[in-house]
CSV table of C-alpha atoms in Angstrom, one decimal:
chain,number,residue,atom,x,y,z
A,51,UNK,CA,-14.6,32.0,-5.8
A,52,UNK,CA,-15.3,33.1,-9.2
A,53,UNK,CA,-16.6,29.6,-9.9
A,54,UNK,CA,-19.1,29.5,-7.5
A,55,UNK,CA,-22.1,31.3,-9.2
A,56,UNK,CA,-21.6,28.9,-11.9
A,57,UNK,CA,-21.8,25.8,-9.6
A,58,UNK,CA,-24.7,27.1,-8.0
A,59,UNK,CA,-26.7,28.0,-11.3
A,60,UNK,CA,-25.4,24.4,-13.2
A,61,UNK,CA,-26.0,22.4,-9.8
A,62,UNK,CA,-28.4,23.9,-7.4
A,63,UNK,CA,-25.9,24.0,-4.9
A,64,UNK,CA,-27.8,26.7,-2.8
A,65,UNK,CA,-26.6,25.2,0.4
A,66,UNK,CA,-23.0,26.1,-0.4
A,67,UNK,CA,-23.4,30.0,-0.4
A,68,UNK,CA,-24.6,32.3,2.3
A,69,UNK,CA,-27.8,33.6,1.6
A,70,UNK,CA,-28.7,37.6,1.8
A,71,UNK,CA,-30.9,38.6,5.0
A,72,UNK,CA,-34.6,39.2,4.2
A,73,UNK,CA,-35.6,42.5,4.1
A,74,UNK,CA,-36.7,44.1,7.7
A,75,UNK,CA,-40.1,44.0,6.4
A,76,UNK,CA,-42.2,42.5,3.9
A,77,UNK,CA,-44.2,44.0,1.1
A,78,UNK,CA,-47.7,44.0,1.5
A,79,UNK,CA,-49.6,40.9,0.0
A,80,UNK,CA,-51.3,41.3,-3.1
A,81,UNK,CA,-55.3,41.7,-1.9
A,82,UNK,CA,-56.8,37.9,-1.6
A,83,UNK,CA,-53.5,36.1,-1.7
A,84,UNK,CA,-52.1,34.9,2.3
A,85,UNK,CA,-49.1,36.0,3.2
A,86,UNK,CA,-48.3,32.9,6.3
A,87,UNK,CA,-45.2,33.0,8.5
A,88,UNK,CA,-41.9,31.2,6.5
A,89,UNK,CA,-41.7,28.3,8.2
A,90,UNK,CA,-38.4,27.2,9.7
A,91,UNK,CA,-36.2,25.1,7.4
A,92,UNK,CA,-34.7,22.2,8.0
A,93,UNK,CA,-31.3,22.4,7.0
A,94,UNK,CA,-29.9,18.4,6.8
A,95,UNK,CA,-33.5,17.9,4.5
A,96,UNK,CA,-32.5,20.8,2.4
A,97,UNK,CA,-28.6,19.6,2.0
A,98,UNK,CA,-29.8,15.9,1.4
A,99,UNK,CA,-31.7,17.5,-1.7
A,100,UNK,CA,-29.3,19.9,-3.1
A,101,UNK,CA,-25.6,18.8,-2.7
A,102,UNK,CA,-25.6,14.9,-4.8
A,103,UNK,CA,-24.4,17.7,-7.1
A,104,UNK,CA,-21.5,18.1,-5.2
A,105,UNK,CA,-20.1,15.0,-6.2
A,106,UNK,CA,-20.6,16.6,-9.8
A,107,UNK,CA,-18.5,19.2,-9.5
A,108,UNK,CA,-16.1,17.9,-7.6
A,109,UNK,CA,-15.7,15.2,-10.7
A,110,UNK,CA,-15.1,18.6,-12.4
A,111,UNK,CA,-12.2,19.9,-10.3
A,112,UNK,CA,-10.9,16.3,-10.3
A,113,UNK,CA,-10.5,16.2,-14.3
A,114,UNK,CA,-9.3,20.1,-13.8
A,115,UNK,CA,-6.7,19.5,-10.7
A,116,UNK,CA,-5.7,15.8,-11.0
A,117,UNK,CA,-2.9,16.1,-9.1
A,118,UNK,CA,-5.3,17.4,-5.9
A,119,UNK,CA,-8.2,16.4,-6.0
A,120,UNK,CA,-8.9,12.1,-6.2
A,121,UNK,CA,-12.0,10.6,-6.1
A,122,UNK,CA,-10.8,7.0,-6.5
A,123,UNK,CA,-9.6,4.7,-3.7
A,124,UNK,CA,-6.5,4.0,-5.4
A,125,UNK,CA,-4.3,6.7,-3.3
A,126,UNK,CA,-3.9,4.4,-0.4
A,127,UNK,CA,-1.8,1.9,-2.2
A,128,UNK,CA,0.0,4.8,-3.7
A,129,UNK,CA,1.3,5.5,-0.2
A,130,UNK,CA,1.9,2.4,0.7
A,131,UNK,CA,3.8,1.2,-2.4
A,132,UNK,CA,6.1,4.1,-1.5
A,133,UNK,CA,6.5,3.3,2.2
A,134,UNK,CA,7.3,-0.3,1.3
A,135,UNK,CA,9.5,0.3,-2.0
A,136,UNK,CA,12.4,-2.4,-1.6
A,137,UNK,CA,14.6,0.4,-3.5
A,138,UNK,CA,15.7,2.4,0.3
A,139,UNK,CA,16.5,5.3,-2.0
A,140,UNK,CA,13.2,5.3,-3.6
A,141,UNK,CA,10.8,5.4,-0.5
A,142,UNK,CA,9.1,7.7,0.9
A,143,UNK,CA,5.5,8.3,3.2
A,144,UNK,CA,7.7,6.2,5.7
A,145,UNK,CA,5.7,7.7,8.9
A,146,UNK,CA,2.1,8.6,9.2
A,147,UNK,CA,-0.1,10.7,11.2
A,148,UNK,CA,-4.0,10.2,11.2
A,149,UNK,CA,-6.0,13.2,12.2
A,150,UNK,CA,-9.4,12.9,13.0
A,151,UNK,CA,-12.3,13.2,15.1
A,152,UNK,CA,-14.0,10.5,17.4
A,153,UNK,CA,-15.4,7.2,15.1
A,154,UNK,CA,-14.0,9.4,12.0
A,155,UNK,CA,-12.1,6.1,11.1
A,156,UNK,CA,-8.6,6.4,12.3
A,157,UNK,CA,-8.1,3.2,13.6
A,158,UNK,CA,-9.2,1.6,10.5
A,159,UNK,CA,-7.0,3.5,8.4
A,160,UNK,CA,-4.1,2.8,10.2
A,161,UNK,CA,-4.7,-0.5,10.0
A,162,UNK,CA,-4.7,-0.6,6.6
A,163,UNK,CA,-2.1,1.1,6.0
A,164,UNK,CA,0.3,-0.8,8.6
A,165,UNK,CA,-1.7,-4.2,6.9
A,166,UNK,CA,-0.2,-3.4,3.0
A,167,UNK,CA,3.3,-2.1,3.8
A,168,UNK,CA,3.7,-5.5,6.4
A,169,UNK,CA,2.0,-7.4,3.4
A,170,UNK,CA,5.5,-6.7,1.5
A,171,UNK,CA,7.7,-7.2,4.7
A,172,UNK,CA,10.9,-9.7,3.1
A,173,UNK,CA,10.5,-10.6,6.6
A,174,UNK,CA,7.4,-11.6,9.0
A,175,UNK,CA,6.7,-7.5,10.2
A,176,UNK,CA,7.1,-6.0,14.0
A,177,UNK,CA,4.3,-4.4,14.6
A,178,UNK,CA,3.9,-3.1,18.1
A,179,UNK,CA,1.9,-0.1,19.4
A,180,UNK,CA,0.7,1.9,22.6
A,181,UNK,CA,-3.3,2.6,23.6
A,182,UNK,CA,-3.4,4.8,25.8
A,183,UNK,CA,-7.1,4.1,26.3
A,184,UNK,CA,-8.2,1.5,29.2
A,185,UNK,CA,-10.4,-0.2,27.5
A,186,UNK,CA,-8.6,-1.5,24.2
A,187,UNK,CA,-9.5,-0.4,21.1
A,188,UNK,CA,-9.4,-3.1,18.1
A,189,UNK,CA,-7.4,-2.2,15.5
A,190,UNK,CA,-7.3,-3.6,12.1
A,191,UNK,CA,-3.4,-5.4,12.6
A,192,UNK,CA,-2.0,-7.8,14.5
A,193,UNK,CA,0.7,-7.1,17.1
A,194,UNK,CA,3.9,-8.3,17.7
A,195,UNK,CA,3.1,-6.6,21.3
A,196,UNK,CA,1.2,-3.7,22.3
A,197,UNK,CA,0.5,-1.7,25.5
A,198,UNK,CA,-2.8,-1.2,26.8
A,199,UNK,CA,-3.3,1.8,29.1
A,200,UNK,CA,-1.8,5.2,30.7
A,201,UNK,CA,0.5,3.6,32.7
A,202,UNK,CA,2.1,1.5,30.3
A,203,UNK,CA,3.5,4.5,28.3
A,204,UNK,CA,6.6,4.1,30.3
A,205,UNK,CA,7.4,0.8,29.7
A,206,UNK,CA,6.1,1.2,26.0
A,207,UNK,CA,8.9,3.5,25.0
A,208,UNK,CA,11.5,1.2,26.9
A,209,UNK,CA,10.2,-1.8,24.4
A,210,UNK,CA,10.1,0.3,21.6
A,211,UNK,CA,13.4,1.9,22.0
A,212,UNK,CA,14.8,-1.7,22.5
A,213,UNK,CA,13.2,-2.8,19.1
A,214,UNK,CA,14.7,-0.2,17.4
A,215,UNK,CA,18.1,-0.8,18.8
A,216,UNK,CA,17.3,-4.9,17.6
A,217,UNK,CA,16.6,-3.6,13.9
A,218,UNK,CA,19.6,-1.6,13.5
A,219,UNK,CA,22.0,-4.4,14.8
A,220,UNK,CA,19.8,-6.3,11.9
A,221,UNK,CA,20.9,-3.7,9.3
A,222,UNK,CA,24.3,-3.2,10.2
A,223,UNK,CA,24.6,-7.1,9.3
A,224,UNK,CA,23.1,-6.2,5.7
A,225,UNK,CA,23.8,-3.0,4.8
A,226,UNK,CA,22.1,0.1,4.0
A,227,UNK,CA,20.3,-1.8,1.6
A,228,UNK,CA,18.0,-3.6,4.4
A,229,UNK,CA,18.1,-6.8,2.3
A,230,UNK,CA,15.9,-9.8,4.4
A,231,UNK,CA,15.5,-6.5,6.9
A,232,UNK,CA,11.7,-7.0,8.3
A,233,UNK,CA,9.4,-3.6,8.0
A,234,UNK,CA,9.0,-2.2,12.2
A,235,UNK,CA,6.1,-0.4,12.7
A,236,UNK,CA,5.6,1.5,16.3
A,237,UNK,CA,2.2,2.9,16.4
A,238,UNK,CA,0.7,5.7,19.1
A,239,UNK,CA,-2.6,6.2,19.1
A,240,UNK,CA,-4.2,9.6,21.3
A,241,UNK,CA,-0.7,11.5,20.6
A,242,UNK,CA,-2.4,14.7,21.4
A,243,UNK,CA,-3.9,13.3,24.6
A,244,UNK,CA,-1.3,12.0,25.6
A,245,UNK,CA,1.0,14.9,25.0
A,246,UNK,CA,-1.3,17.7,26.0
A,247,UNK,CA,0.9,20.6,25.1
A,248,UNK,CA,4.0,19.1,26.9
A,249,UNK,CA,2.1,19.1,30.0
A,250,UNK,CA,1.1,15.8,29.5
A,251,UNK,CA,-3.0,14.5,31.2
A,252,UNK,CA,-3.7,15.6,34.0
A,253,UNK,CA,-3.5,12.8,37.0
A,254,UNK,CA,-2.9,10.4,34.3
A,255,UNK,CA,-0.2,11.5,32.4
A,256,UNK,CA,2.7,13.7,34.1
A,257,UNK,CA,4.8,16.1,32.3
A,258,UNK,CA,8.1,14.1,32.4
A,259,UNK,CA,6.5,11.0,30.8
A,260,UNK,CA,4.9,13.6,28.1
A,261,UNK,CA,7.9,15.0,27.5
A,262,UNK,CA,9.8,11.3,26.9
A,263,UNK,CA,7.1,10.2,24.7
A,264,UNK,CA,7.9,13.7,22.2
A,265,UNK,CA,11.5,12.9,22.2
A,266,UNK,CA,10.6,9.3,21.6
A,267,UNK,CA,8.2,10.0,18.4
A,268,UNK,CA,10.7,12.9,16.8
A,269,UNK,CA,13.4,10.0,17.4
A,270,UNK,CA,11.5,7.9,15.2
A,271,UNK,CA,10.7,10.2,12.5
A,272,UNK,CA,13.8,11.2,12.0
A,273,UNK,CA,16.1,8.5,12.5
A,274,UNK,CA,14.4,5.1,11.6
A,275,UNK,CA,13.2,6.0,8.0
A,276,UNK,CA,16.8,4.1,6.8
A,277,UNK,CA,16.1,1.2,9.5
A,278,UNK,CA,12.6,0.0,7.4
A,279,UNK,CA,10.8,1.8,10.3
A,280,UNK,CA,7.5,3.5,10.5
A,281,UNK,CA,6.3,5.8,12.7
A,282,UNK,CA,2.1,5.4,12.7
A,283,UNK,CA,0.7,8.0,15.2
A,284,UNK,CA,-3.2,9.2,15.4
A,285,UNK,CA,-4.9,11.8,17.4
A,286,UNK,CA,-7.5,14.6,17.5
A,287,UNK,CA,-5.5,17.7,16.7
A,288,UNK,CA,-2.6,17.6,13.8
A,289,UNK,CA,-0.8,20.9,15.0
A,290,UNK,CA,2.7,20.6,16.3
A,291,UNK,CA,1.9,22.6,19.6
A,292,UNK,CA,-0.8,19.7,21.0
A,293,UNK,CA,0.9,16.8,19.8
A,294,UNK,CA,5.0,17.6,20.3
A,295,UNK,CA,6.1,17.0,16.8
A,296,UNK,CA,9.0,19.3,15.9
A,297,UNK,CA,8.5,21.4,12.7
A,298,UNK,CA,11.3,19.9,10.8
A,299,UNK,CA,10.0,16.8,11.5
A,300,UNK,CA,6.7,17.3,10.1
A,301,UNK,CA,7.8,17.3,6.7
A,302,UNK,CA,9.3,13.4,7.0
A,303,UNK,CA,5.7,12.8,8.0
A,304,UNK,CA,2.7,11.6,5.7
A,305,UNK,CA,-0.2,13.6,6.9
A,306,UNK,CA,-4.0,12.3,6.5
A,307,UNK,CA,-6.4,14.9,7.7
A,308,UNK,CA,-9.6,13.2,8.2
A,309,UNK,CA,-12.8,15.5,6.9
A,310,UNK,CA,-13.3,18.7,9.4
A,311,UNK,CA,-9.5,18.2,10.6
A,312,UNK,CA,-8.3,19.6,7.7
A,313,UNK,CA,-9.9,23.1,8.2
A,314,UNK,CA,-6.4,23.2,10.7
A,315,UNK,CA,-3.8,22.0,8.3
A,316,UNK,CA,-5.6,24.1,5.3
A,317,UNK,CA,-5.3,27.4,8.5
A,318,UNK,CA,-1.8,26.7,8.9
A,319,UNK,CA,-0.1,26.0,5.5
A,320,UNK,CA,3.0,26.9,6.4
A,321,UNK,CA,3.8,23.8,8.9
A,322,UNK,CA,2.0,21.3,6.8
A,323,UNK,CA,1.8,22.4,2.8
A,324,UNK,CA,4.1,24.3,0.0
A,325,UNK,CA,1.6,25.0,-2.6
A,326,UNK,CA,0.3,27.9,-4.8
A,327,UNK,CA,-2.4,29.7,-2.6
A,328,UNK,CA,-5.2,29.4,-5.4
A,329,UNK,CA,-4.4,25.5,-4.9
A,330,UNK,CA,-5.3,25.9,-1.1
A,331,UNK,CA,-8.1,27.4,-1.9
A,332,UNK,CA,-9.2,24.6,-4.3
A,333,UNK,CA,-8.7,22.2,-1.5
A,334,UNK,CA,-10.5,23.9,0.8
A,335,UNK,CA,-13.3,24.4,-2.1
A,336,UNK,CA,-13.1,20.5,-2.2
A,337,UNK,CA,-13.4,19.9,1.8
A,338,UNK,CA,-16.4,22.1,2.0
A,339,UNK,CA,-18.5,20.6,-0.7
A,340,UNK,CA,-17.8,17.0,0.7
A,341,UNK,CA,-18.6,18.3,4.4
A,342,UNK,CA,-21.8,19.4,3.1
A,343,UNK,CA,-22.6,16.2,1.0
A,344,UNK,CA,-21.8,13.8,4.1
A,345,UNK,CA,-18.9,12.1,2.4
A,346,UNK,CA,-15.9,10.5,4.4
A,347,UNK,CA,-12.8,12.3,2.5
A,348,UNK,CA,-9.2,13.5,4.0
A,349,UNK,CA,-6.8,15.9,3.2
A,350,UNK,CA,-3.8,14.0,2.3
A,351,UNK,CA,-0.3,15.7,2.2
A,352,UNK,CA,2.7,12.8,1.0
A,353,UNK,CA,6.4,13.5,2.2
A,354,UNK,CA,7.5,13.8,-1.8
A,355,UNK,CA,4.0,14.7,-3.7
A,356,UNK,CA,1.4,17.5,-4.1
A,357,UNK,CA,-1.0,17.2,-1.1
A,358,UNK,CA,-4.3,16.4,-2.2
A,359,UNK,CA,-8.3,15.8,-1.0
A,360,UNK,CA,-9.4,12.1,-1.5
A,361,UNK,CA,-12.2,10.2,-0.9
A,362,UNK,CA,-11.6,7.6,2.1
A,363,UNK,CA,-12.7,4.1,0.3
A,364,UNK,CA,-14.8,1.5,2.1
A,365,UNK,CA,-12.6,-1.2,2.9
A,366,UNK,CA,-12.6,-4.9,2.5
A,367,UNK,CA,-11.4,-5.3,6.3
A,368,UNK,CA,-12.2,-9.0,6.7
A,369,UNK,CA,-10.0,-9.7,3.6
A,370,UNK,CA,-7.5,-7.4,5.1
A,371,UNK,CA,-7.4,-9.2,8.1
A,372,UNK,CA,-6.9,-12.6,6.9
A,373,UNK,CA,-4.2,-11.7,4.6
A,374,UNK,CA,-2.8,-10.1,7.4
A,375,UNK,CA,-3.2,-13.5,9.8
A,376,UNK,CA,-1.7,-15.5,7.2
A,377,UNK,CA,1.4,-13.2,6.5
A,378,UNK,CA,3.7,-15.1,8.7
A,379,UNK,CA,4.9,-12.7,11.9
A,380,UNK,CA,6.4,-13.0,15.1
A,381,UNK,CA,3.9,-14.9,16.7
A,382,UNK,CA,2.9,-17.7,14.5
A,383,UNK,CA,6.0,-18.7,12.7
A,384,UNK,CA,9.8,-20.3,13.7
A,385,UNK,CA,12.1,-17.1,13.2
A,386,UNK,CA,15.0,-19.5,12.3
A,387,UNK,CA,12.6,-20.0,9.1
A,388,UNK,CA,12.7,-16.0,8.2
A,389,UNK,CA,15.0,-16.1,5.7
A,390,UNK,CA,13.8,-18.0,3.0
A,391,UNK,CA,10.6,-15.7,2.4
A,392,UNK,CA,12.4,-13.5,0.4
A,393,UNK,CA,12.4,-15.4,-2.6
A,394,UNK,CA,8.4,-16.3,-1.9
A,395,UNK,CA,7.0,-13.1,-1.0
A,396,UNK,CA,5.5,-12.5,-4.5
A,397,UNK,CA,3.3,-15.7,-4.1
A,398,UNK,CA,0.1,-15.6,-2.3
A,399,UNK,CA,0.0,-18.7,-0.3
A,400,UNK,CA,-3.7,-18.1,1.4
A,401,UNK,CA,-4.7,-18.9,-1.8
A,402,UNK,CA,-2.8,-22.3,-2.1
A,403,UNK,CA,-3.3,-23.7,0.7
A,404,UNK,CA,-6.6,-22.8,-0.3
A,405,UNK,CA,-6.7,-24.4,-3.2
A,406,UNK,CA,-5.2,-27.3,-1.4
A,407,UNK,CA,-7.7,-27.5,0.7
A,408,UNK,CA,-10.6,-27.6,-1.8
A,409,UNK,CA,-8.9,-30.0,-3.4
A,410,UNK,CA,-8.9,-32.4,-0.7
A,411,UNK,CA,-12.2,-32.3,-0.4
A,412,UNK,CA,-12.4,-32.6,3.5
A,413,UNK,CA,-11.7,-30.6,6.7
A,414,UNK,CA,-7.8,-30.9,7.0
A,415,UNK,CA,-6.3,-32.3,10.0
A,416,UNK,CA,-4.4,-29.9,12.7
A,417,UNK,CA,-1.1,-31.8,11.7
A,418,UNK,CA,-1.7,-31.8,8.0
A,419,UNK,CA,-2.4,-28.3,7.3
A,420,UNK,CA,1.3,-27.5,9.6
A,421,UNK,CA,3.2,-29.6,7.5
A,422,UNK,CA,1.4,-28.8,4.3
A,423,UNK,CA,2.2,-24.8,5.2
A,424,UNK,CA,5.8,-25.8,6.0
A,425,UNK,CA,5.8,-27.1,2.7
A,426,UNK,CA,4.9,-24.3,0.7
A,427,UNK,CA,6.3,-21.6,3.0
A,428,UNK,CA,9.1,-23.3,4.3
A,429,UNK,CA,7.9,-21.8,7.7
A,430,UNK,CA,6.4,-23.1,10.7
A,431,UNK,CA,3.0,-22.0,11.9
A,432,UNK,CA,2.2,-22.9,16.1
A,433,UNK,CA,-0.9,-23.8,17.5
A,434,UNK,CA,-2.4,-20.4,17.2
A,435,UNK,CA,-1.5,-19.4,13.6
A,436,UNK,CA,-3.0,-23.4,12.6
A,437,UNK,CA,-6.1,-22.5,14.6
A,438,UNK,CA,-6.7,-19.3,12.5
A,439,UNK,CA,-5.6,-20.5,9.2
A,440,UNK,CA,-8.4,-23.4,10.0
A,441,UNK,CA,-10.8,-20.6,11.0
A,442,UNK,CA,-10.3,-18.5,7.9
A,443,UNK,CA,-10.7,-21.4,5.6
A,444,UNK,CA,-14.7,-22.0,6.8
A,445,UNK,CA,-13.4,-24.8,9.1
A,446,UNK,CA,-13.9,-22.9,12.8
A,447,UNK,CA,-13.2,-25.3,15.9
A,448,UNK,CA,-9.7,-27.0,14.8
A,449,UNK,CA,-9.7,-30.5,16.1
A,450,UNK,CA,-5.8,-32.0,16.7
């Protein structure tokens, strides 16, 4: 606070204090000089002006606070390094929840995220997920299986629980150490929805289901961490009485509060962060000026790190997706294959089998490109991964 009327002198940043009333009545014009009615302002004219020096000083708190305030787009593979750390002891950020309002990028974050940890899978990843939504939403990640609708919730969590049983019988062949162990994702999307206070949506959701699904989600924050699993969840509201999380569990959980959202997590410190109060208040400091400059930022609080506010990046979501479609999983390659990625997951083999196919100088056939994959990867794409490593390579409309 005692910063602020040096921002405001040094940056212009009128639009970021409240200004006194005017006085009830105004003093008399000087004789010959018009006194006309203050016209109404317009206040997204006025911020559009005044706060690009928002981005100023929050450069300023960055160099000040480090540690909790980020303006680079580097944080995301911070996370995700830790989530996919092949050291078991070392991980952490295993489960996520996105907060957010409608189109406030959820979706796309998520898929990022579940895209870089299952980039570094030993094994092809298990990603499968639940939609409440009838009409499906397209996520940036590919699914092992997902379930599209209200009424599949039930027979989500009887697949999902069945996964999870299928990855610890996995582990208990390899140890603690998860060695050749593929990374399981189970993603829920509209937890607060679908939850609604235990009492579930009404007509669409009953209470009993609601109630499974917060068992279900506090099972796999707290249990699956050891199994390579991660919980991804998103929804509207990030407090524990809409969405069903436990308390406890919320600290296993990597929280990103996307822009306004984080007004709740900043209100309620005490489920979500452990920090010095005059750090809250340079968070929230941070939040406002980025509200009022129009920038897409979150309020990100890691399972073993200082919470912090970051810029959300713009992503490169086509690249991400190929890399993602060419990451052997579950439904484009022979699982008897699965074991010999281990040794090969360093190399980038989208980018020798593109090389490969410059080289060539041609459109590859359907059977060469399958056996020159095999060759590389020792793993066998079908039909449908060929057809999409054709498509991704500029050669659309694969001809056998």
């Amino acid at each position: 606070m005692q910063e602020r009327p040096r921002w405001i002198a040094e940056y212009q940043l009128q639009g970021l204090v409240t200004l006194p009333e005017p006085p009830a009545q105004q003093s008399p014009s000087p004789t010959g000089i018009p006194n006309p009615d203050i016209a109404d302002i317009d206040e997204e004219s006025v911020q559009s002006v005044i706060n690009p020096g928002a981005m100023k000083i929050l450069q300023a708190l960055a160099a000040n606070y480090p540690e909790y305030i980020r303006i680079d787009g580097a944080w995301i593979d911070e996370l995700c390094d830790a989530a996919s750390n092949q050291n078991m002891t070392l991980r952490s950020n295993h489960h996520f929840y996105l907060s957010g309002g409608t189109q406030s990028g959820k979706s796309t974050l998520a898929g990022v995220i579940i895209n870089k940890i299952a980039a570094k899978s030993q094994t092809p990843a298990i990603v499968i997920g639940s939609d409440p939504k009838d009409d499906v939403t397209r996520w940036l990640c590919k699914f092992s299986r997902k379930f599209d609708g209200m009424k599949e919730l039930k027979n989500w969590i009887t697949f999902a629980t069945d996964q999870i049983d299928k990855q610890k019988a996995r582990v208990s062949i390899v140890g603690g150490e998860c060695q050749g162990v593929p990374e399981l994702f189970l993603a829920q999307d509209e937890v607060d929805s679908v939850y609604g206070g235990g009492k579930g949506l009404p007509g669409m959701v009953d209470a009993d289901t609601a109630k499974d699904l917060q068992g279900f989600w506090n099972y796999i924050i707290k249990f699956t961490a050891g199994l390579k699993g991660h919980g991804v969840f998103m929804g509207q509201s990030p407090l524990s009485g809409e969405t069903g999380f436990s308390r406890p569990s919320l600290k296993n959980v990597c929280f990103i509060a996307m822009g306004q959202t984080s007004s709740y997590i900043l209100d309620h410190p005490q489920d979500f962060v452990n920090v010095k109060k005059e750090i809250l208040e340079v968070l929230r400091q941070a939040c406002e000026m980025l509200d009022k400059a129009g920038v897409r930022y979150a309020l990100v609080i890691p399972t073993r790190s200082n919470p912090f506010v970051a810029l959300i990046p713009e992503f490169d979501i086509k690249g991400l997706e190929q890399k993602q479609d060419f990451k052997p999983n579950a439904d484009t390659v022979n699982s008897s294959k699965n074991n010999q990625q281990s040794s090969q997951q360093q190399i980038d083999w989208y980018e020798e089998i593109r090389k490969w196919a410059t080289e060539l100088g041609r459109r590859p056939h359907f059977q060469e490109i399958k056996q020159k994959w095999q060759e590389l990867t020792g793993q066998e794409l079908n039909e449908k991964g060929v057809t999409l490593l054709l498509e991704n390579l500029g050669f659309p409309d694969s001809v056998n």
